[in-house]
JSON list of C-alpha atoms in Angstrom, two decimals:
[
{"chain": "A", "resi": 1, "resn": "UNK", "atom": "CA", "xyz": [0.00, 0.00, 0.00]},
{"chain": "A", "resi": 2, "resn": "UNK", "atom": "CA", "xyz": [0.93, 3.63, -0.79]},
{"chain": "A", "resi": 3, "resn": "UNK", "atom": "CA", "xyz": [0.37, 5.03, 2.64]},
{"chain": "A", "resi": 4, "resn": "UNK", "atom": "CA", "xyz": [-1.84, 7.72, 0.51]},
{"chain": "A", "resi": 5, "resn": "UNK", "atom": "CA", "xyz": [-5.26, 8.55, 2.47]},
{"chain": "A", "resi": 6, "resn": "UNK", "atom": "CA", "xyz": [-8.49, 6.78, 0.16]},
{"chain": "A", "resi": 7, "resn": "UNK", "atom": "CA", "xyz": [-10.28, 10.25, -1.16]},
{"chain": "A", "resi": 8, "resn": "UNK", "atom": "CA", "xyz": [-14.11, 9.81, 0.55]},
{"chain": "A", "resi": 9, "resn": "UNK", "atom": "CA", "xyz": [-16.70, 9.10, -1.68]},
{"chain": "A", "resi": 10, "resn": "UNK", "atom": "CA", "xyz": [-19.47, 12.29, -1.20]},
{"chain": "A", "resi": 11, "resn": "UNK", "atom": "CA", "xyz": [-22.67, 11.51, -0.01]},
{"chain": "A", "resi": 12, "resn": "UNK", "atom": "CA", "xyz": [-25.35, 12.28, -3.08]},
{"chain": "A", "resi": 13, "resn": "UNK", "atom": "CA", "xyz": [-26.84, 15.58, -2.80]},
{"chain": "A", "resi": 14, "resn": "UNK", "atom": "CA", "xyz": [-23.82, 17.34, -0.17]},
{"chain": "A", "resi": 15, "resn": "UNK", "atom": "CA", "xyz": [-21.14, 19.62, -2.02]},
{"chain": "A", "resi": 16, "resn": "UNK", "atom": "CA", "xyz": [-17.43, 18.46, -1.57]},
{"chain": "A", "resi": 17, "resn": "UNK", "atom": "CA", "xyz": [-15.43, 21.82, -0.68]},
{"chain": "A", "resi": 18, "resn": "UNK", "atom": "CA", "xyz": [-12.63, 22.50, -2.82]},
{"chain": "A", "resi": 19, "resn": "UNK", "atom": "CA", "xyz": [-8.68, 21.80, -2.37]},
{"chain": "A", "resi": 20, "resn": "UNK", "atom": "CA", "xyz": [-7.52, 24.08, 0.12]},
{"chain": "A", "resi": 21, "resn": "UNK", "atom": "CA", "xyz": [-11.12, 25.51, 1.16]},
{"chain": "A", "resi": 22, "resn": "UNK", "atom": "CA", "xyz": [-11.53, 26.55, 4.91]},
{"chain": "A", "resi": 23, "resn": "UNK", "atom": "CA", "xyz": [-14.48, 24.94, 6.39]},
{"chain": "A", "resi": 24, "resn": "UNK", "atom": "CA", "xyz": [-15.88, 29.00, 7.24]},
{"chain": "A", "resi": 25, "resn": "UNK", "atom": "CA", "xyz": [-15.38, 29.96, 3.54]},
{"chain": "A", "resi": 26, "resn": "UNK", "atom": "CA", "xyz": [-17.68, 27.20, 2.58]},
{"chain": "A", "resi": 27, "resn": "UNK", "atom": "CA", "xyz": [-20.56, 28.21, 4.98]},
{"chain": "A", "resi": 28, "resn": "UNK", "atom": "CA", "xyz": [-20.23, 31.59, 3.81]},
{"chain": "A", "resi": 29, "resn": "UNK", "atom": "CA", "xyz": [-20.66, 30.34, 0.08]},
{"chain": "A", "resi": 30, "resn": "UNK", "atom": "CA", "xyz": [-23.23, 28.59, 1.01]},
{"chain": "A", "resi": 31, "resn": "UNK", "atom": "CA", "xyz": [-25.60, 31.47, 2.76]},
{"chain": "A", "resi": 32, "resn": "UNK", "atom": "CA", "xyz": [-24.56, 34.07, 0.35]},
{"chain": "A", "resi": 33, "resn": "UNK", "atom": "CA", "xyz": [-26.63, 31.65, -2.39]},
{"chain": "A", "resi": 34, "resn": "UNK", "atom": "CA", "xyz": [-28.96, 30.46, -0.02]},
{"chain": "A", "resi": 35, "resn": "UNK", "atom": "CA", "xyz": [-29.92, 34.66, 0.62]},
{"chain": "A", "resi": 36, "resn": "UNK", "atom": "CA", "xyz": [-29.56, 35.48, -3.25]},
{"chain": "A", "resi": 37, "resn": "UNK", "atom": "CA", "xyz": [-32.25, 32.49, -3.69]},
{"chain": "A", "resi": 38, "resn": "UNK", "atom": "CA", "xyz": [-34.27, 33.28, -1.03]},
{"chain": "A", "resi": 39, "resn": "UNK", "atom": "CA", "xyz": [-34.52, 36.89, -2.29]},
{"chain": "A", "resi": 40, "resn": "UNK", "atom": "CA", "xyz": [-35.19, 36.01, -5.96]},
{"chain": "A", "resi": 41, "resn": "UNK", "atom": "CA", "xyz": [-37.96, 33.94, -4.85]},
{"chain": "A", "resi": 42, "resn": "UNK", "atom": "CA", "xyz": [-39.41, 36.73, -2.85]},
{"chain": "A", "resi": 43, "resn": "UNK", "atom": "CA", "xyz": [-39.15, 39.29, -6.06]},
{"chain": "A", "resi": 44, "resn": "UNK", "atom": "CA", "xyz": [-41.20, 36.72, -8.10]},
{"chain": "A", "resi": 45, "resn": "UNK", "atom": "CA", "xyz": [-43.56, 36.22, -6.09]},
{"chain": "A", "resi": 46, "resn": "UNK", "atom": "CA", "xyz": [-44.23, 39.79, -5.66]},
{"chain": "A", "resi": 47, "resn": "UNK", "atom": "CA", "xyz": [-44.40, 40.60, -9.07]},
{"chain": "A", "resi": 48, "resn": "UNK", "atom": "CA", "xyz": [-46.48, 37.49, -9.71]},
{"chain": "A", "resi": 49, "resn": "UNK", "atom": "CA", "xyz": [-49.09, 38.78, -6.85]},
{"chain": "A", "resi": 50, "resn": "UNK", "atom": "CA", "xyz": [-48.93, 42.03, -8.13]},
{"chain": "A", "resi": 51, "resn": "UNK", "atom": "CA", "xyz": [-49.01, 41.73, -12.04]},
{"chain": "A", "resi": 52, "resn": "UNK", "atom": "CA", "xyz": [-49.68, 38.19, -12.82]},
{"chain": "A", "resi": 53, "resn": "UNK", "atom": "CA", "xyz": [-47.50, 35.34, -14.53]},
{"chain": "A", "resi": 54, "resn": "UNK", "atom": "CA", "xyz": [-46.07, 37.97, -17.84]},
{"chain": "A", "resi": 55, "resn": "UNK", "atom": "CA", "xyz": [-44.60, 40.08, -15.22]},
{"chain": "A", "resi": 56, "resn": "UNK", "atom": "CA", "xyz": [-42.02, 38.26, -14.28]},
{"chain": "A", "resi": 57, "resn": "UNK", "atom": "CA", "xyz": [-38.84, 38.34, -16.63]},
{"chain": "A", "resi": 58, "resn": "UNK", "atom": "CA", "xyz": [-35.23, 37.66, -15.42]},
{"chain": "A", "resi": 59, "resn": "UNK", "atom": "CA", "xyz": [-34.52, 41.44, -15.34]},
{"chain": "A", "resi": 60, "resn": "UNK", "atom": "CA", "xyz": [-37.50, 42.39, -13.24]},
{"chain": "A", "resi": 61, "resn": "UNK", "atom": "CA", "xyz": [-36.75, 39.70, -10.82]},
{"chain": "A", "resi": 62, "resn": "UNK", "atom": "CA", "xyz": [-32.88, 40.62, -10.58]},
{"chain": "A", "resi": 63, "resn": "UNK", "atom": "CA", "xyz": [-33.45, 44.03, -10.28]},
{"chain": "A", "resi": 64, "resn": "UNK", "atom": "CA", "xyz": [-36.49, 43.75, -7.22]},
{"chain": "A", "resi": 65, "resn": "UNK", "atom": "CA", "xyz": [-33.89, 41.31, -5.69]},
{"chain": "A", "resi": 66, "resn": "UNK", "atom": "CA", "xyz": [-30.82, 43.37, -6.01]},
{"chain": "A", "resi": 67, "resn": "UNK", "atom": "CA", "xyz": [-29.11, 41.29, -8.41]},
{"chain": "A", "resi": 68, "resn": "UNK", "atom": "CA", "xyz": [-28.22, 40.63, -11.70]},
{"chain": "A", "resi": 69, "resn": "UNK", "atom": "CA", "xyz": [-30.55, 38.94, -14.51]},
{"chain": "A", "resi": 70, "resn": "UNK", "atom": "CA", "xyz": [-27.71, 36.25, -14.56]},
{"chain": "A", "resi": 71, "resn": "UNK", "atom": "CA", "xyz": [-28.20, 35.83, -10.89]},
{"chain": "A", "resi": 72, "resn": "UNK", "atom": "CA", "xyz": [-31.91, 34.33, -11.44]},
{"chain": "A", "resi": 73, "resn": "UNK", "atom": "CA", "xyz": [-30.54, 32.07, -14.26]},
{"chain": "A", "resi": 74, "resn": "UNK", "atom": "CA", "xyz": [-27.95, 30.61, -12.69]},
{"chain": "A", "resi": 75, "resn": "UNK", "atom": "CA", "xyz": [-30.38, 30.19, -9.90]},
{"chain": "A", "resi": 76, "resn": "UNK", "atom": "CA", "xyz": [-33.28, 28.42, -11.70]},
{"chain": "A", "resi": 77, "resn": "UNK", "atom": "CA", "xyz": [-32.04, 28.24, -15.70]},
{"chain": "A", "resi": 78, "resn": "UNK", "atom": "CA", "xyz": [-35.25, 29.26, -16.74]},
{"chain": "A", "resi": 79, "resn": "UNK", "atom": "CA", "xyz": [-38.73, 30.74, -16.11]},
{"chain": "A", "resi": 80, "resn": "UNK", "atom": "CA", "xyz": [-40.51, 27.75, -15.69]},
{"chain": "A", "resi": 81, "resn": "UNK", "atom": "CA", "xyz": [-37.78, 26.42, -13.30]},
{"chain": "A", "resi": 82, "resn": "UNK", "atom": "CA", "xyz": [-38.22, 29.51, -11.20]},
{"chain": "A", "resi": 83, "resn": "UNK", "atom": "CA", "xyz": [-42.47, 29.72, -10.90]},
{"chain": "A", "resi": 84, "resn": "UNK", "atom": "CA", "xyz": [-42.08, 26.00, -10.06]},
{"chain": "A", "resi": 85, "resn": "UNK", "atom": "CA", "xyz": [-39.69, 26.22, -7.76]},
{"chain": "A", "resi": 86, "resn": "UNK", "atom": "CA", "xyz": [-41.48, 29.18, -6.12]},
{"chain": "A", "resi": 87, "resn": "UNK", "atom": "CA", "xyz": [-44.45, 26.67, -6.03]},
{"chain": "A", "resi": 88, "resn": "UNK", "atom": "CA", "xyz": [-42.51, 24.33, -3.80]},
{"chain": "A", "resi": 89, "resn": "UNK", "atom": "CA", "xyz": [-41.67, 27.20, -1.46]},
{"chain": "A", "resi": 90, "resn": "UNK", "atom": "CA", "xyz": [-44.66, 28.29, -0.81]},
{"chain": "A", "resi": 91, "resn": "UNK", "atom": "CA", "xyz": [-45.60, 24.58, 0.16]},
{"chain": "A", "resi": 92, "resn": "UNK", "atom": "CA", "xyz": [-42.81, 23.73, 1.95]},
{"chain": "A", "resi": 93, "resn": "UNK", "atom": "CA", "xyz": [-42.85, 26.82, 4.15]},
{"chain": "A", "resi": 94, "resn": "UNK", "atom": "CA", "xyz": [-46.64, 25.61, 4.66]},
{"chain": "A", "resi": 95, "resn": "UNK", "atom": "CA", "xyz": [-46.23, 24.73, 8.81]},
{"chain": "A", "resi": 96, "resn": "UNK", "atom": "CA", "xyz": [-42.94, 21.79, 8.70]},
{"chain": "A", "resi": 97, "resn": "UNK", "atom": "CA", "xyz": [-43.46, 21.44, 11.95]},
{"chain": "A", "resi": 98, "resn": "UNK", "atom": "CA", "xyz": [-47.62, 20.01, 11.07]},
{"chain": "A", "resi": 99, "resn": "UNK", "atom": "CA", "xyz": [-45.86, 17.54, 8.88]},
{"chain": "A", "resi": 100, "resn": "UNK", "atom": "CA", "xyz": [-43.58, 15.69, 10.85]},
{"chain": "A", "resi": 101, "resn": "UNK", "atom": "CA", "xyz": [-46.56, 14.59, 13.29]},
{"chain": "A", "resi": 102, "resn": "UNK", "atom": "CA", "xyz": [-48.12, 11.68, 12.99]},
{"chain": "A", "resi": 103, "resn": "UNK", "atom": "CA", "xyz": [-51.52, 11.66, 10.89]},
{"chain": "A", "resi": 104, "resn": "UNK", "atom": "CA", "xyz": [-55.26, 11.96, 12.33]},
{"chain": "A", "resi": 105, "resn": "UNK", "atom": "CA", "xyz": [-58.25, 14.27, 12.80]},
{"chain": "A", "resi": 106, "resn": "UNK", "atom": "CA", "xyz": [-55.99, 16.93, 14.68]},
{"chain": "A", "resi": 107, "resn": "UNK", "atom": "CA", "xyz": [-52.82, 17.28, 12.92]},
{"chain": "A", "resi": 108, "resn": "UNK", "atom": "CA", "xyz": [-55.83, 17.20, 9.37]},
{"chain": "A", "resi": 109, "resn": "UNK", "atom": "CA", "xyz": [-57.39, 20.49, 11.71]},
{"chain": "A", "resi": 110, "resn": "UNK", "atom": "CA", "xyz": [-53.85, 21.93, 12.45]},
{"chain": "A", "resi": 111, "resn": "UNK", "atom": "CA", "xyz": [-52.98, 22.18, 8.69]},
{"chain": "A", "resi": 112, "resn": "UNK", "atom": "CA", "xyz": [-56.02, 23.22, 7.48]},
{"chain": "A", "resi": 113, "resn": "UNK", "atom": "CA", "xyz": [-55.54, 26.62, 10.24]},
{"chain": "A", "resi": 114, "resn": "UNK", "atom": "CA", "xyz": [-52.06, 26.77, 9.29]},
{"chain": "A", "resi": 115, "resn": "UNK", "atom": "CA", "xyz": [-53.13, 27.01, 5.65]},
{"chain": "A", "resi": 116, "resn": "UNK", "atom": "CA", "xyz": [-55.49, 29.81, 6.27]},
{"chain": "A", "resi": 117, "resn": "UNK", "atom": "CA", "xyz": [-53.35, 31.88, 8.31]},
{"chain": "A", "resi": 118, "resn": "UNK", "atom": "CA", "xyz": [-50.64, 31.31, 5.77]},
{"chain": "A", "resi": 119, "resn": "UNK", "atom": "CA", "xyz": [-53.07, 34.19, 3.84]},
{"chain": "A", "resi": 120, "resn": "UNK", "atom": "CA", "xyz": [-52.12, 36.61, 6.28]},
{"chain": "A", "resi": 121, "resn": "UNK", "atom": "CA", "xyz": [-48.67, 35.94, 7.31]},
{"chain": "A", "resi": 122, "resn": "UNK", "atom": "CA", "xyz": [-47.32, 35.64, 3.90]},
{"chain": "A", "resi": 123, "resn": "UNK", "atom": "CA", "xyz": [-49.71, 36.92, 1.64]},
{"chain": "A", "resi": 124, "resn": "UNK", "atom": "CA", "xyz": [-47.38, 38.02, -1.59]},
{"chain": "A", "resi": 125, "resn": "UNK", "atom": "CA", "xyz": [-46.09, 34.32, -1.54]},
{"chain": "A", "resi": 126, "resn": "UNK", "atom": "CA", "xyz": [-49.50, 32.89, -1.35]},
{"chain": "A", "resi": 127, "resn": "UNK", "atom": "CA", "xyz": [-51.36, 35.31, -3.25]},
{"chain": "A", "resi": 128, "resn": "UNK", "atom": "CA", "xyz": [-48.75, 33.85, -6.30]},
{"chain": "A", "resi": 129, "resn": "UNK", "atom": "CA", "xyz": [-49.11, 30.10, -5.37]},
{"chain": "A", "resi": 130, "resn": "UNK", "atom": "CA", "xyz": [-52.86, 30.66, -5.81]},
{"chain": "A", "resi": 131, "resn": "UNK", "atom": "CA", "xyz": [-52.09, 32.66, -9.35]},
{"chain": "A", "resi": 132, "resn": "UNK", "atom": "CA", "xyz": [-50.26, 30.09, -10.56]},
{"chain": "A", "resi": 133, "resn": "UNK", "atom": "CA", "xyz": [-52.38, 27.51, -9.79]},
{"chain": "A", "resi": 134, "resn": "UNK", "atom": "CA", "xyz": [-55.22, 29.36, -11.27]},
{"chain": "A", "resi": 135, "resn": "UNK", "atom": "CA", "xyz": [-53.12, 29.78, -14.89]},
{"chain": "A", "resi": 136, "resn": "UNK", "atom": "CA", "xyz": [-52.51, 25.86, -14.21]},
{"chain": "A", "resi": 137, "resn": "UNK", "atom": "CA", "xyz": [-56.21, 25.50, -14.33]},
{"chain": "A", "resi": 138, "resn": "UNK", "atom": "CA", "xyz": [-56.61, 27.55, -17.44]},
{"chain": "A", "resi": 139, "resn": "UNK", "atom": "CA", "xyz": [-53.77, 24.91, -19.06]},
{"chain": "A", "resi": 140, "resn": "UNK", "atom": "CA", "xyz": [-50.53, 26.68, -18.50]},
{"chain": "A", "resi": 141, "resn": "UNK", "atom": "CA", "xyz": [-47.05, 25.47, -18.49]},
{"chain": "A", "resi": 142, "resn": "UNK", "atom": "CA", "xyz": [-47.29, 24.42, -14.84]},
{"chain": "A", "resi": 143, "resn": "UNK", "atom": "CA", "xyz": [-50.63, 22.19, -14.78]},
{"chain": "A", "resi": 144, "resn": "UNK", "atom": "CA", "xyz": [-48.85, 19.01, -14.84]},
{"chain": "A", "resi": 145, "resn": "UNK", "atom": "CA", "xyz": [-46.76, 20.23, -11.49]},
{"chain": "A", "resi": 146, "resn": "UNK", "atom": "CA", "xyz": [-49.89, 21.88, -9.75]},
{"chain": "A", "resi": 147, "resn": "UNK", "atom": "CA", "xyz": [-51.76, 18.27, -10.66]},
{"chain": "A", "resi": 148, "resn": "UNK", "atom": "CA", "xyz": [-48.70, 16.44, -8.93]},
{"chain": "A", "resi": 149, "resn": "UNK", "atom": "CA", "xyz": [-48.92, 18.82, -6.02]},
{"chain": "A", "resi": 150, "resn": "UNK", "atom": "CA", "xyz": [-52.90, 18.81, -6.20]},
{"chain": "A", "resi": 151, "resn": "UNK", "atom": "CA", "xyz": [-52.72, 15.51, -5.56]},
{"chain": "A", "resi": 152, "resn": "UNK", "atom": "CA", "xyz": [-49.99, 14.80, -2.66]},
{"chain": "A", "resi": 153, "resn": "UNK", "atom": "CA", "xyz": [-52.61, 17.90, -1.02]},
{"chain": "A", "resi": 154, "resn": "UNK", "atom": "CA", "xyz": [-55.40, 15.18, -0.90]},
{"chain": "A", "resi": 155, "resn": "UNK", "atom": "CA", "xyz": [-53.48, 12.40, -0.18]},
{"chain": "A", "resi": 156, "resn": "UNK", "atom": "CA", "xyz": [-52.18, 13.63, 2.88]},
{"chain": "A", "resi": 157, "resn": "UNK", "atom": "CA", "xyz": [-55.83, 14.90, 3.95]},
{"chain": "A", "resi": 158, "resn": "UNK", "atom": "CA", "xyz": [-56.91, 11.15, 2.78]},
{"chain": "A", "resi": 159, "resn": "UNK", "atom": "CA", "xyz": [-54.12, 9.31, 5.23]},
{"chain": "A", "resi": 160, "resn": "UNK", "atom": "CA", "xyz": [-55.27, 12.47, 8.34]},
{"chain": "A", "resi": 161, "resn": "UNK", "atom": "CA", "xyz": [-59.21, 10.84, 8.03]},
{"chain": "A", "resi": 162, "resn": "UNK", "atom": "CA", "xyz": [-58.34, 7.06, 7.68]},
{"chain": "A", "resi": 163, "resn": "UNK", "atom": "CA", "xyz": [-55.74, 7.28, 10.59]},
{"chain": "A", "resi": 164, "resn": "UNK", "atom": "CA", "xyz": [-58.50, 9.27, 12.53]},
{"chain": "A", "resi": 165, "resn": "UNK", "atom": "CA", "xyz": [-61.48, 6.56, 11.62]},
{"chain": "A", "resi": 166, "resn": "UNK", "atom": "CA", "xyz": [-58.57, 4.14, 12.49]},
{"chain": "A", "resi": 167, "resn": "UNK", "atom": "CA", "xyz": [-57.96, 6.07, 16.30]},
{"chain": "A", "resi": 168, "resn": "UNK", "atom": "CA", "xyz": [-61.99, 6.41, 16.69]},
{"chain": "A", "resi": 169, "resn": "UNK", "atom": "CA", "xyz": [-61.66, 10.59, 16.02]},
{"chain": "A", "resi": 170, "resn": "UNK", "atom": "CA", "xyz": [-63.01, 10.44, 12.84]},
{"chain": "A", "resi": 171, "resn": "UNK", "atom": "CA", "xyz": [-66.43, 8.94, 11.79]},
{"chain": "A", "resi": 172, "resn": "UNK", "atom": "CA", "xyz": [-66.53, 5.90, 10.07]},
{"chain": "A", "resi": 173, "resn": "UNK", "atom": "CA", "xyz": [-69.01, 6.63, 7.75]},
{"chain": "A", "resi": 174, "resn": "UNK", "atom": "CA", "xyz": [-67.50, 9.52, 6.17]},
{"chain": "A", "resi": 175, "resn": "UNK", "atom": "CA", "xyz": [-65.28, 9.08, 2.46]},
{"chain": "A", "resi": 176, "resn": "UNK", "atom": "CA", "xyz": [-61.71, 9.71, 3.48]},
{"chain": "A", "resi": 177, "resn": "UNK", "atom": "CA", "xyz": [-61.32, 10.89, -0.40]},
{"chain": "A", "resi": 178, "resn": "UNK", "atom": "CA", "xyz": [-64.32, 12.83, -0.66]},
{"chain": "A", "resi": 179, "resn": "UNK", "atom": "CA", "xyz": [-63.36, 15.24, 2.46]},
{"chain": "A", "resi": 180, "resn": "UNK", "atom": "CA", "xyz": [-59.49, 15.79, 0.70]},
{"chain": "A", "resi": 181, "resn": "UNK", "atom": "CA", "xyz": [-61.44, 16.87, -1.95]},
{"chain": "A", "resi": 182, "resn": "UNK", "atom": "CA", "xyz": [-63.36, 19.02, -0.44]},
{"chain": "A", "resi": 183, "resn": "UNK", "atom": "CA", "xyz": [-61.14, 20.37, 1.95]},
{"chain": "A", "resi": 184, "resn": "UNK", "atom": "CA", "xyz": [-58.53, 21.35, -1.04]},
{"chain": "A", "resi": 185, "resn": "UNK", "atom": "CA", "xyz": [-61.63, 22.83, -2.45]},
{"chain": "A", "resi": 186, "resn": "UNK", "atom": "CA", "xyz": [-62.89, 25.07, 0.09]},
{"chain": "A", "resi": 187, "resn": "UNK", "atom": "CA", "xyz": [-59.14, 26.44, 1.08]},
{"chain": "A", "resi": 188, "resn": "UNK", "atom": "CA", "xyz": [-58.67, 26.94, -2.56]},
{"chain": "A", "resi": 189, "resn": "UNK", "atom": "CA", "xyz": [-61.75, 29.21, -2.75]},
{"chain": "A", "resi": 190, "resn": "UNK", "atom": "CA", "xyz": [-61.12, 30.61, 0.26]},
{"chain": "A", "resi": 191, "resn": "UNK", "atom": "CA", "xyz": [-57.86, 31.74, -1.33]},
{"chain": "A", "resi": 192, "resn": "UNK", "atom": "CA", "xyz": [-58.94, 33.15, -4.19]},
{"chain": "A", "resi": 193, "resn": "UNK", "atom": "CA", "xyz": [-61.85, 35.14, -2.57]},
{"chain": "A", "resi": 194, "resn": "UNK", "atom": "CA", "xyz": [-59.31, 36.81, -0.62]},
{"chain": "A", "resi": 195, "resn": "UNK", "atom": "CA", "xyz": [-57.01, 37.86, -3.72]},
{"chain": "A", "resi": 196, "resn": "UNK", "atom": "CA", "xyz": [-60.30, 39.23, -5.13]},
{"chain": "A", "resi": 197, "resn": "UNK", "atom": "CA", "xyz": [-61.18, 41.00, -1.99]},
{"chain": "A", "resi": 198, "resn": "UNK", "atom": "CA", "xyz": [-59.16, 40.38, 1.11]},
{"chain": "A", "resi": 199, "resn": "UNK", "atom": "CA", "xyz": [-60.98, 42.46, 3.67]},
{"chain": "A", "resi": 200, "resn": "UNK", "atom": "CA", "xyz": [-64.22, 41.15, 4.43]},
{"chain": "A", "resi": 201, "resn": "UNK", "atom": "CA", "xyz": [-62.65, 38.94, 7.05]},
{"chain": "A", "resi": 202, "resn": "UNK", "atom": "CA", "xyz": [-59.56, 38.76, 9.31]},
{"chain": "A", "resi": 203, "resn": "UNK", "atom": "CA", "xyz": [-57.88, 35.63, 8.52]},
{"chain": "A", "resi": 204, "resn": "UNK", "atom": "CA", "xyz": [-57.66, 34.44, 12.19]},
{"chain": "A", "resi": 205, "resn": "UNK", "atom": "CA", "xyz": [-61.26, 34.27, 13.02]},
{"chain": "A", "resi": 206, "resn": "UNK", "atom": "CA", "xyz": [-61.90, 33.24, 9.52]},
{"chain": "A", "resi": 207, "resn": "UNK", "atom": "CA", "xyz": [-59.50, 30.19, 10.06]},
{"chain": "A", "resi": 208, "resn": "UNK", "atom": "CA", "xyz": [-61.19, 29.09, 13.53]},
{"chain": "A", "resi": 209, "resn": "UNK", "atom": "CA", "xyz": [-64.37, 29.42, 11.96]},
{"chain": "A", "resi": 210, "resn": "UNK", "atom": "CA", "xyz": [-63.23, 26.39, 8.99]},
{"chain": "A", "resi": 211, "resn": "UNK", "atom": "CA", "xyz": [-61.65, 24.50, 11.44]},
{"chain": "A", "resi": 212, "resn": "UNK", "atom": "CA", "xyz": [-64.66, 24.56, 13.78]},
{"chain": "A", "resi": 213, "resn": "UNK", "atom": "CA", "xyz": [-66.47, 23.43, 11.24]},
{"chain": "A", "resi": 214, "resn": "UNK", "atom": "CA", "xyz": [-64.62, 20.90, 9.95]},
{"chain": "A", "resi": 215, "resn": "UNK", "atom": "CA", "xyz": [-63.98, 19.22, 13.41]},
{"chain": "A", "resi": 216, "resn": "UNK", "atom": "CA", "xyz": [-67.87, 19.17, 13.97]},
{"chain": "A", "resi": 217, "resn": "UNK", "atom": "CA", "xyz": [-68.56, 17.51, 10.37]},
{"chain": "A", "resi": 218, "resn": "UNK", "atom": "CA", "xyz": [-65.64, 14.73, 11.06]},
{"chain": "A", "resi": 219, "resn": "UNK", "atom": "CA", "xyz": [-65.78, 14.35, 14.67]},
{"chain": "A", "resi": 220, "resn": "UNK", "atom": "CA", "xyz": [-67.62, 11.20, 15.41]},
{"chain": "A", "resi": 221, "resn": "UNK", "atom": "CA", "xyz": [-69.44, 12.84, 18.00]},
{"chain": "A", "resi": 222, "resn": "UNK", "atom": "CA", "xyz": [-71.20, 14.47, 14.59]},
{"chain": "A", "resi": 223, "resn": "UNK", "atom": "CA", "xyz": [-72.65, 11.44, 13.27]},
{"chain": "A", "resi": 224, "resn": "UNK", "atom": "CA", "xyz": [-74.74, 11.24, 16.80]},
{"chain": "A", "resi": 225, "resn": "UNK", "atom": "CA", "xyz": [-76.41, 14.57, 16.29]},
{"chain": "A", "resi": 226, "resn": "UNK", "atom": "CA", "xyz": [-77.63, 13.82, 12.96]}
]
């Protein structure tokens, strides 16, 4: 044997720093993109909120970020990469936290809240995630995304009612498909009602009022009263 060290094979998905790199010059790399992203993202989705999908050209978005048009390319390549890619922010940043717990009638009730309040605490991202979907539904470029995304909505609303008809929350005689639809359905509306008009309600009253709602039509206390 050499006596040479055996180079470590990278983990998929994890940059390897280069020759000579200081582990603090890498982390700096790595926010300065993950800010210049974060801010592009931002610009688009105010100009999509604000002026709809033919607003949004590389220049626009460099200059609203502070950056160069080159900035967003390198970034996303091209305009569809960057509206779907602002898609999956705006669903990601949708309550993590609500994900990771484990499925039933309350963390089903906990989402749905989170989703409404998402209207007020973000409203330039959502206002865009709800134009885009819209121009999905008149057959843009992004349907087939906003179909995949569409449909991991309702089956995580699906698995929420089965596990809660499987803990006893959740009434048995209720379609476990037919509430993710509807659910999707009335936060969807909800979401474009408020684009059209957002101050007939306050979001956080608005929100408790759904959820109330919902947790008297699913609870199986529900199917008693009936």
């Amino acid at each position: 044997m050499s006596g040479a060290a055996t180079p470590r094979a990278a983990t998929p998905g994890t940059a390897v720093p280069a020759a000579g790199a200081r582990p603090g010059e890498r982390r700096t790399q790595e926010q300065r993109r993950t800010r210049a992203r974060t801010a592009l993202l931002a610009a688009a989705a105010e100009l999509v909120a604000e002026s709809g999908i033919r607003a949004v050209t590389f220049a626009r978005v460099g200059e609203r970020a502070g950056y160069s048009r080159g900035m967003v390319t390198h970034h996303f390549g091209s305009k569809q990469g960057l509206l779907e890619a602002l898609v999956q922010e705006a669903q990601a940043g949708l309550a993590p936290g609500i994900q990771q717990e484990p499925p039933g009638l309350d963390r089903l009730l906990r989402f749905v809240e989170a989703y409404l309040l998402g209207f007020g605490a973000d409203p330039p991202t959502w206002q865009a995630f709800l134009v885009l979907w819209a121009d999905a539904v008149g057959g843009g470029d992004l349907a087939p995304m906003m179909r995949e995304r569409d449909a991991w909505f309702r089956d995580r609303l699906r698995a929420d009612v089965l596990a809660g008809q499987a803990a006893g929350t959740v009434r048995s005689d209720v379609d476990a498909g037919t509430v993710a639809l509807r659910v999707v359905a009335e936060l969807r509306g909800i979401g474009m009602q408020r684009i059209l008009d957002p101050e007939p309600r306050a979001v956080g009253p608005l929100a408790a009022a759904v959820v109330r709602g919902w947790a008297q039509q699913l609870g199986r206390d529900a199917g008693a009263a009936e």
